[in-house]
Coordinates of C-alpha atoms in Angstrom, one line a residue:
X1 CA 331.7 -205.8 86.1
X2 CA 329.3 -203.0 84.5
X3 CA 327.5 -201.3 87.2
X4 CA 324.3 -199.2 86.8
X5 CA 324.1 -198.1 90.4
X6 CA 323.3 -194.5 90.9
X7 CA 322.9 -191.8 94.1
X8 CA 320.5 -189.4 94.4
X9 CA 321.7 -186.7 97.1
X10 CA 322.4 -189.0 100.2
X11 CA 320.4 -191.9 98.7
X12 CA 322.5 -195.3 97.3
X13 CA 320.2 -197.2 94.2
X14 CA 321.2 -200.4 92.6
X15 CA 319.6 -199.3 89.5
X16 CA 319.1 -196.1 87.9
X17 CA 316.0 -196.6 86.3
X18 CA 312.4 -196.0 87.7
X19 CA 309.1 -194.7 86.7
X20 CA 307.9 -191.9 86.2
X21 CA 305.6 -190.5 88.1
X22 CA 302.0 -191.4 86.7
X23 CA 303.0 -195.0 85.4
X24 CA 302.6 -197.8 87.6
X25 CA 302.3 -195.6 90.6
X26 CA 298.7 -195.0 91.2
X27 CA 298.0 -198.1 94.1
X28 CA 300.1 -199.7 96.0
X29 CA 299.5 -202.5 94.2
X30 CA 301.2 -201.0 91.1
X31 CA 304.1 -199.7 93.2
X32 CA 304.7 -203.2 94.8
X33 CA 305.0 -204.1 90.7
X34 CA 307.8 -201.4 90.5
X35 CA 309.6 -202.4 93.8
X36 CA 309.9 -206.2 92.8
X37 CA 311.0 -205.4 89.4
X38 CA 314.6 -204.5 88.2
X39 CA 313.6 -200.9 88.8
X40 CA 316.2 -198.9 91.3
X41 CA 312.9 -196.9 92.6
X42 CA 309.5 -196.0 92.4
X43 CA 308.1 -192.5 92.4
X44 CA 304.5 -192.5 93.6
X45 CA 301.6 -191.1 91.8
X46 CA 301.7 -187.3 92.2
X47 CA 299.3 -186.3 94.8
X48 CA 297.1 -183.6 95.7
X49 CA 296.1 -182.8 99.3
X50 CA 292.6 -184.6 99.0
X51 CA 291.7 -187.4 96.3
X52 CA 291.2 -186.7 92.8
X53 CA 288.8 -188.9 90.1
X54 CA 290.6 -186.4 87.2
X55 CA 289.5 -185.9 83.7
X56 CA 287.1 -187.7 82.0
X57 CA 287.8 -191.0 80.1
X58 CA 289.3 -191.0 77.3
X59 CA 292.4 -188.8 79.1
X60 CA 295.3 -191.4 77.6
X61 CA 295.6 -193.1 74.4
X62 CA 299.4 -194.7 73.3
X63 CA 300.3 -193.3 69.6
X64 CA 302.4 -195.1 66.8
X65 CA 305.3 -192.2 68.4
X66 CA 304.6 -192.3 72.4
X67 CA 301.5 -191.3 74.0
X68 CA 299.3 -188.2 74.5
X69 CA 297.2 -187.5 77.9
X70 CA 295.4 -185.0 79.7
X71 CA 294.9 -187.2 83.4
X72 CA 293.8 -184.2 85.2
X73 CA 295.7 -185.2 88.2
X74 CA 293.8 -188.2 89.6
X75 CA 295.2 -189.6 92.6
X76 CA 294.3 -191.2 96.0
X77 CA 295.2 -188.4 98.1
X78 CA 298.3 -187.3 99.9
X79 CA 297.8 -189.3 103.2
X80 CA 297.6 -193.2 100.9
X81 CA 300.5 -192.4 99.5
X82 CA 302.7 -190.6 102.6
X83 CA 301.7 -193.5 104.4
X84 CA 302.9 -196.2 102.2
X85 CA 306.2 -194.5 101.3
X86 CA 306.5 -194.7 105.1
X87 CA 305.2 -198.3 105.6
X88 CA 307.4 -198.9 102.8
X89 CA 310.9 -197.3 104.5
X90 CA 310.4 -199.3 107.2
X91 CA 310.7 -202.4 105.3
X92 CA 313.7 -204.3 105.4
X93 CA 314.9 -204.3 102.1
X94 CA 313.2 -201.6 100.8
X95 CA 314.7 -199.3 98.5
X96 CA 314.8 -195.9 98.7
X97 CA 311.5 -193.9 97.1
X98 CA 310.4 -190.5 95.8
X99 CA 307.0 -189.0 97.3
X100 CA 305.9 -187.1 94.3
X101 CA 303.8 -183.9 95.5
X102 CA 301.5 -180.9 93.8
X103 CA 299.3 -178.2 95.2
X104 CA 296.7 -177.1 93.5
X105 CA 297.5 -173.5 94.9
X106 CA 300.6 -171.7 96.3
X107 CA 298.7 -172.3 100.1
X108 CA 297.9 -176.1 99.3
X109 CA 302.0 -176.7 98.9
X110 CA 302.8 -175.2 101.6
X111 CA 300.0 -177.6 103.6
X112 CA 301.4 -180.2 101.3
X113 CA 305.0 -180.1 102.3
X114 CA 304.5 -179.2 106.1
X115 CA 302.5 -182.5 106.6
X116 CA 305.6 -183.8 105.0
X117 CA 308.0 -182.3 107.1
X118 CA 305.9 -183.5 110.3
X119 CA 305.8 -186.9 109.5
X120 CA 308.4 -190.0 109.6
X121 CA 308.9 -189.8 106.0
X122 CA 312.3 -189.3 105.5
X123 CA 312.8 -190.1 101.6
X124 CA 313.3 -188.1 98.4
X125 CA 310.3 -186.1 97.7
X126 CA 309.7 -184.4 94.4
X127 CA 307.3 -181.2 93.9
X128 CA 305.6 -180.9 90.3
X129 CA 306.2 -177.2 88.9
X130 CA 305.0 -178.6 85.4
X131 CA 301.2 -178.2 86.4
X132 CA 298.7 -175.3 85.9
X133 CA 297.7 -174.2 89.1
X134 CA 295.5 -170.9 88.7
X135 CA 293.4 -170.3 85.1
X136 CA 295.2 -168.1 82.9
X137 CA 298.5 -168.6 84.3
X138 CA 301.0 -171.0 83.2
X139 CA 302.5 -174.2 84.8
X140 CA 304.6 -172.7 87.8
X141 CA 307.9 -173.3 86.4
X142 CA 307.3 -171.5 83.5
X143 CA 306.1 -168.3 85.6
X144 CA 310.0 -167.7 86.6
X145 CA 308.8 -165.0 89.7
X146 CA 306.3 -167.0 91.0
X147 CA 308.8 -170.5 91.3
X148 CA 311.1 -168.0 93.0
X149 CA 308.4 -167.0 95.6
X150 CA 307.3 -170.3 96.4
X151 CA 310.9 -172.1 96.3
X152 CA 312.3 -169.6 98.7
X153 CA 308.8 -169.9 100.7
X154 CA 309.3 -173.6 100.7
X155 CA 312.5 -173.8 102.0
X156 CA 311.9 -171.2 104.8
X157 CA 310.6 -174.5 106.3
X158 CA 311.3 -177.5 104.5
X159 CA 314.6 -179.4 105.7
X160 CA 314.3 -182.8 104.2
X161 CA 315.4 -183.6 100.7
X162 CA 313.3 -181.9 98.1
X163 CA 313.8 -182.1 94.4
X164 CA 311.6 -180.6 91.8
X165 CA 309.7 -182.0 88.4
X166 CA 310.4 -179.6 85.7
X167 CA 308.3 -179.1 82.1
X168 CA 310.5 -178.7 79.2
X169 CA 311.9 -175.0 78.0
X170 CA 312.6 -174.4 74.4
X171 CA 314.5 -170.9 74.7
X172 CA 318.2 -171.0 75.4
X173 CA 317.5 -167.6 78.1
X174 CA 314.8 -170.2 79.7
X175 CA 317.3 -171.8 81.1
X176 CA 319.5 -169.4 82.1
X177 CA 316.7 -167.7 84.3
X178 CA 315.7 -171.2 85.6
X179 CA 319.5 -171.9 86.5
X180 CA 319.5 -168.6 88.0
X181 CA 316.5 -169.1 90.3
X182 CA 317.3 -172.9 91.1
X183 CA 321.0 -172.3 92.3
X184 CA 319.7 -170.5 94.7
X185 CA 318.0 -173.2 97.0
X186 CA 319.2 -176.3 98.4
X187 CA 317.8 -178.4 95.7
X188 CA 318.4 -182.8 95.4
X189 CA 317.4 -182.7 92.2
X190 CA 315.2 -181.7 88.8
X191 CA 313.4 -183.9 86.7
X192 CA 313.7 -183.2 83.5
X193 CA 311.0 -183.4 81.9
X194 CA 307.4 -183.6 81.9
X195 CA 305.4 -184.1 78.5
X196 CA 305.5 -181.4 76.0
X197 CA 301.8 -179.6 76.7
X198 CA 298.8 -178.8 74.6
X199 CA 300.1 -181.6 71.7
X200 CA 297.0 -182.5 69.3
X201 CA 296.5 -186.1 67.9
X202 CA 293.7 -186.7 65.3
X203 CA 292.0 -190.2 63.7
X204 CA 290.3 -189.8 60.5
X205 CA 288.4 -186.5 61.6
X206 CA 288.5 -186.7 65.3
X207 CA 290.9 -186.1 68.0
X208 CA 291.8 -188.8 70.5
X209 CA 291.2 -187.8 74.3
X210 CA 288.2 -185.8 75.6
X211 CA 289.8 -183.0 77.9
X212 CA 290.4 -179.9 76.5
X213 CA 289.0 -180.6 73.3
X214 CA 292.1 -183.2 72.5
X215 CA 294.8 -181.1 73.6
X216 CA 297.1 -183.1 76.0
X217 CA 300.6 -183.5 76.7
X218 CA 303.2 -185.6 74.7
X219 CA 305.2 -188.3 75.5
X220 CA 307.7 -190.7 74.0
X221 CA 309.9 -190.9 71.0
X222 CA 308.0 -187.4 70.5
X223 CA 310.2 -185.5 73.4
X224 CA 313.0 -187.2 73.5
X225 CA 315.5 -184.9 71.8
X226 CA 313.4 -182.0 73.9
X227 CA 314.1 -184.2 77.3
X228 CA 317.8 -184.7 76.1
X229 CA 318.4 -181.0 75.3
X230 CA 316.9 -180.2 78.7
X231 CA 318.7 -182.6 80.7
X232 CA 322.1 -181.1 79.5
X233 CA 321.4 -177.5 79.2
X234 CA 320.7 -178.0 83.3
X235 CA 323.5 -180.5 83.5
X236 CA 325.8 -177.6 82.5
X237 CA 324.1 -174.8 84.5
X238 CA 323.3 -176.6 88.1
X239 CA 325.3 -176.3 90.8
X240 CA 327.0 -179.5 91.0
X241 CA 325.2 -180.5 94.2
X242 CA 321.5 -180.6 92.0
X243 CA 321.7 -183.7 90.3
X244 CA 319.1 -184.5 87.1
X245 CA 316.5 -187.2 87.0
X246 CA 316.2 -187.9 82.9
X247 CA 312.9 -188.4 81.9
X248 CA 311.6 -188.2 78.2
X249 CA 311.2 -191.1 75.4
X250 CA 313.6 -193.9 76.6
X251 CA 312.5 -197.2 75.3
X252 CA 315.8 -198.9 74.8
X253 CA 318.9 -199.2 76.8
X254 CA 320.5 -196.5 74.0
X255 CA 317.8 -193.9 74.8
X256 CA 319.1 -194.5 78.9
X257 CA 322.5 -193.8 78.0
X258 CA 322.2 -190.6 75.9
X259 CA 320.4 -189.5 78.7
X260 CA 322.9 -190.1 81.4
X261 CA 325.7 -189.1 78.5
X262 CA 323.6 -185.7 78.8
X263 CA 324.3 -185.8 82.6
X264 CA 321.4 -187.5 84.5
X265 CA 321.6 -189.3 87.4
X266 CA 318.8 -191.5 87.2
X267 CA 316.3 -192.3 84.1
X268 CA 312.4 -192.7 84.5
X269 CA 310.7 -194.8 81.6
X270 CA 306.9 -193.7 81.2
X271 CA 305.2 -194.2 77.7
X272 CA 307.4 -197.4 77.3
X273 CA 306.4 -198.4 81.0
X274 CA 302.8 -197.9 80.0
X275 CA 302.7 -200.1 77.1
X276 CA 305.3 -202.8 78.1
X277 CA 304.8 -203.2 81.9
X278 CA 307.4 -203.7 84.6
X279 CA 309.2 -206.1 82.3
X280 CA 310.8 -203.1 80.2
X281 CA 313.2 -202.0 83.6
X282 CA 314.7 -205.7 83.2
X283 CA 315.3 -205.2 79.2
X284 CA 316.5 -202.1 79.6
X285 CA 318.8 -202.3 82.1
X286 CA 320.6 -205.0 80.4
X287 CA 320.7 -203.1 76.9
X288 CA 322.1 -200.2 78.7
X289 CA 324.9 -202.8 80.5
X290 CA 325.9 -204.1 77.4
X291 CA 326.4 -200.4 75.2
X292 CA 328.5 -199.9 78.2
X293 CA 330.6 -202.9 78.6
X294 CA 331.2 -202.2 74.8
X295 CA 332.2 -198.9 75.4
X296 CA 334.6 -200.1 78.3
X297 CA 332.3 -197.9 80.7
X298 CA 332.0 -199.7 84.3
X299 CA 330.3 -196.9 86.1
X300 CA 328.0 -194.7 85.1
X301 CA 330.4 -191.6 86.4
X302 CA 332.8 -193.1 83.3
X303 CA 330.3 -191.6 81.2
X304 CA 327.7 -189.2 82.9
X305 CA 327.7 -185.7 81.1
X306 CA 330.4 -186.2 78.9
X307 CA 328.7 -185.3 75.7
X308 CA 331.0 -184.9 73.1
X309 CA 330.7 -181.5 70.4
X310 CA 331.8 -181.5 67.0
X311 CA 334.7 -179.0 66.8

C-alpha cells in the first residue's frame, strides 16, 4: 500500500501536499476549499499585523511557463486568520495547519509572534524572511546579520513550533552562511522557496502587472530546478531535526517526487494551484502514488533525499 503520509516536527499528515501560502488561502472560504480537498494542509494567507488591500490590480497574471506577481502582501489581518487556525484546531477532524506570519519591521514580528505565543494556537507557524521589509535593504533572509538578530530575538521568547519561508540563493557560500545561522535555533522547518524576485514579463511592447513597473516574482516551471537545488543544498546542510517544505514549480506528481527525492518533507503546489483549483492536490497525489508504486517505494522515507550523483 503506497503511502504519502508525512510529519512535520510533532505534526502527523495524511498527505504531503498543500498550498502555498498565497493560493487558496486568502478567506476562509478558500481555506475550507483546501481542507476538504486531498490536500494534507493548508497554510494561511501570510499576514501582517493589521489588514492589507496590497498592490494595485493588475499584481498577477499566469504565463505560458508559471506565473509572475507583485501582491504587495494583501491580507485580512493577523487576528482573521489566528482566529480561524484556532477555530479550525478545535474541529474534530481537523488537520493540522500552518499560520503563515510577516512583519513589516523587525518590532512588528516581534508583536506578531508574541500575540502568537499568547494565544491557544498551538499549530505550525511559519515566518516569511523572503519579503523586503525596510527600502534599500533586501528581503531579510538575504541580509544574513540581520536573520541572525531577529531569529535569536525571536526565540528568546517564542516556544511553540516555528518554521521559516525562505527565498531562493544562487551562490553555493549562500548556503553555507544560511546553514550556519539556521543550525543555530530550534527551527521545525524552511520552506524552500519563494518566487525568484524582480522577474520581467512583456506582451507585444508592454509589461504585464503594474507594481514596480512589471517587475514581480516568478513562479512555476520557471523555478523549479532553482526550488530543487535549494531544497537539497539545505537537505544536506540542516540539522536533521529542521525538516524542508518543497515549494517551487510542481504541476505533476513527477515534479512532487523530485522534490521529496531532493529531501522535503512536504510539497506546496502554487502556480498550478492557481490555475487548476483544489482539484490538482487529488491528481497529483495519485501521479505521485503511482511513480512510487512503480519504483517499489511505499513510504516516502524509502525515497526522501536520496538523490543519486553521477560518479
Amino acid at each position: 500500500m503506497v503511502s504519502t503520509a508525512t510529519r512535520i516536527g510533532d505534526f502527523q499528515f495524511d498527505n504531503c501536499l498543500m498550498n502555498a501560502a498565497g493560493v487558496f488561502c486568502m478567506t476562509r472560504e478558500e481555506l475550507a476549499q483546501v481542507e476538504s480537498s486531498a490536500a494534507g494542509s493548508f497554510v494561511t494567507k501570510t499576514a501582517t499585523l493589521e489588514a492589507r488591500a496590497g498592490n494595485p490590480e493588475p499584481r498577477y497574471v499566469n504565463t505560458d511557463l508559471g506565473s509572475i506577481n507583485s501582491m504587495g502582501l494583501p491580507n485580512k489581518g493577523l487576528d482573521y486568520y489566528l482566529d480561524y487556525v484556532i477555530e479550525e484546531q478545535n474541529r474534530i477532524g481537523s488537520k493540522p495547519h500552518v499560520l503563515s506570519l510577516v512583519g513589516m519591521s523587525p518590532d512588528e514580528t516581534h508583536t506578531i509572534l508574541k500575540k502568537v505565543q499568547a494565544s491557544d494556537y498551538q499549530g505550525l507557524v511559519e515566518l516569511n524572511l523572503s519579503c523586503p521589509n525596510v527600502p534599500g535593504k533586501p528581503q531579510i533572509a538575504y541580509d544574513f546579520e540581520t536573520t541572525d538578530t531577529i531569529l535569536k530575538e525571536v526565540f528568546s521568547y517564542y516556544t511553540k513550533p516555528l518554521g521559516i519561508k525562505l527565498p531562493p540563493y544562487f551562490d553555493i557560500v549562500h548556503f553555507d552562511q544560511a546553514a550556519a545561522i539556521f543550525n543555530k535555533y530550534p527551527l521545525v522547518f524552511v520552506n524552500c522557496v519563494n518566487s525568484i524576485g524582480n522577474g520581467l514579463v512583456i506582451e507585444d511592447e508592454t509589461v504585464v502587472i503594474k507594481p514596480k513597473n512589471g517587475f514581480g516574482g516568478l513562479g512555476g516551471d520557471y523555478i523549479k530546478p532553482t526550488a530543487l537545488a535549494n531544497v537539497h543544498a539545505f537537505y544536506k546542510r540542516l540539522n536533521p531535526s529542521i525538516q524542508i517544505i518543497g515549494t517551487g514549480g510542481v504541476k505533476t506528481g513527477r515534479d512532487a517526487f523530485e522534490h521529496i527525492l531532493c529531501g522535503a518533507s512536504m510539497v506546496q503546489l502554487g502556480t498550478v494551484l492557481q490555475k487548476e483549483g483544489t482539484e490538482a492536490f487529488e491528481r497529483i497525489t495519485k501521479e505521485l502514488q503511482t511513480i512510487m508504486a512503480e519504483k517499489g517505494y511505499e513510504t516516502l522515507d524509502d525515497f526522501r533525499g536520496k538523490l543519486h550523483y553521477i560518479d
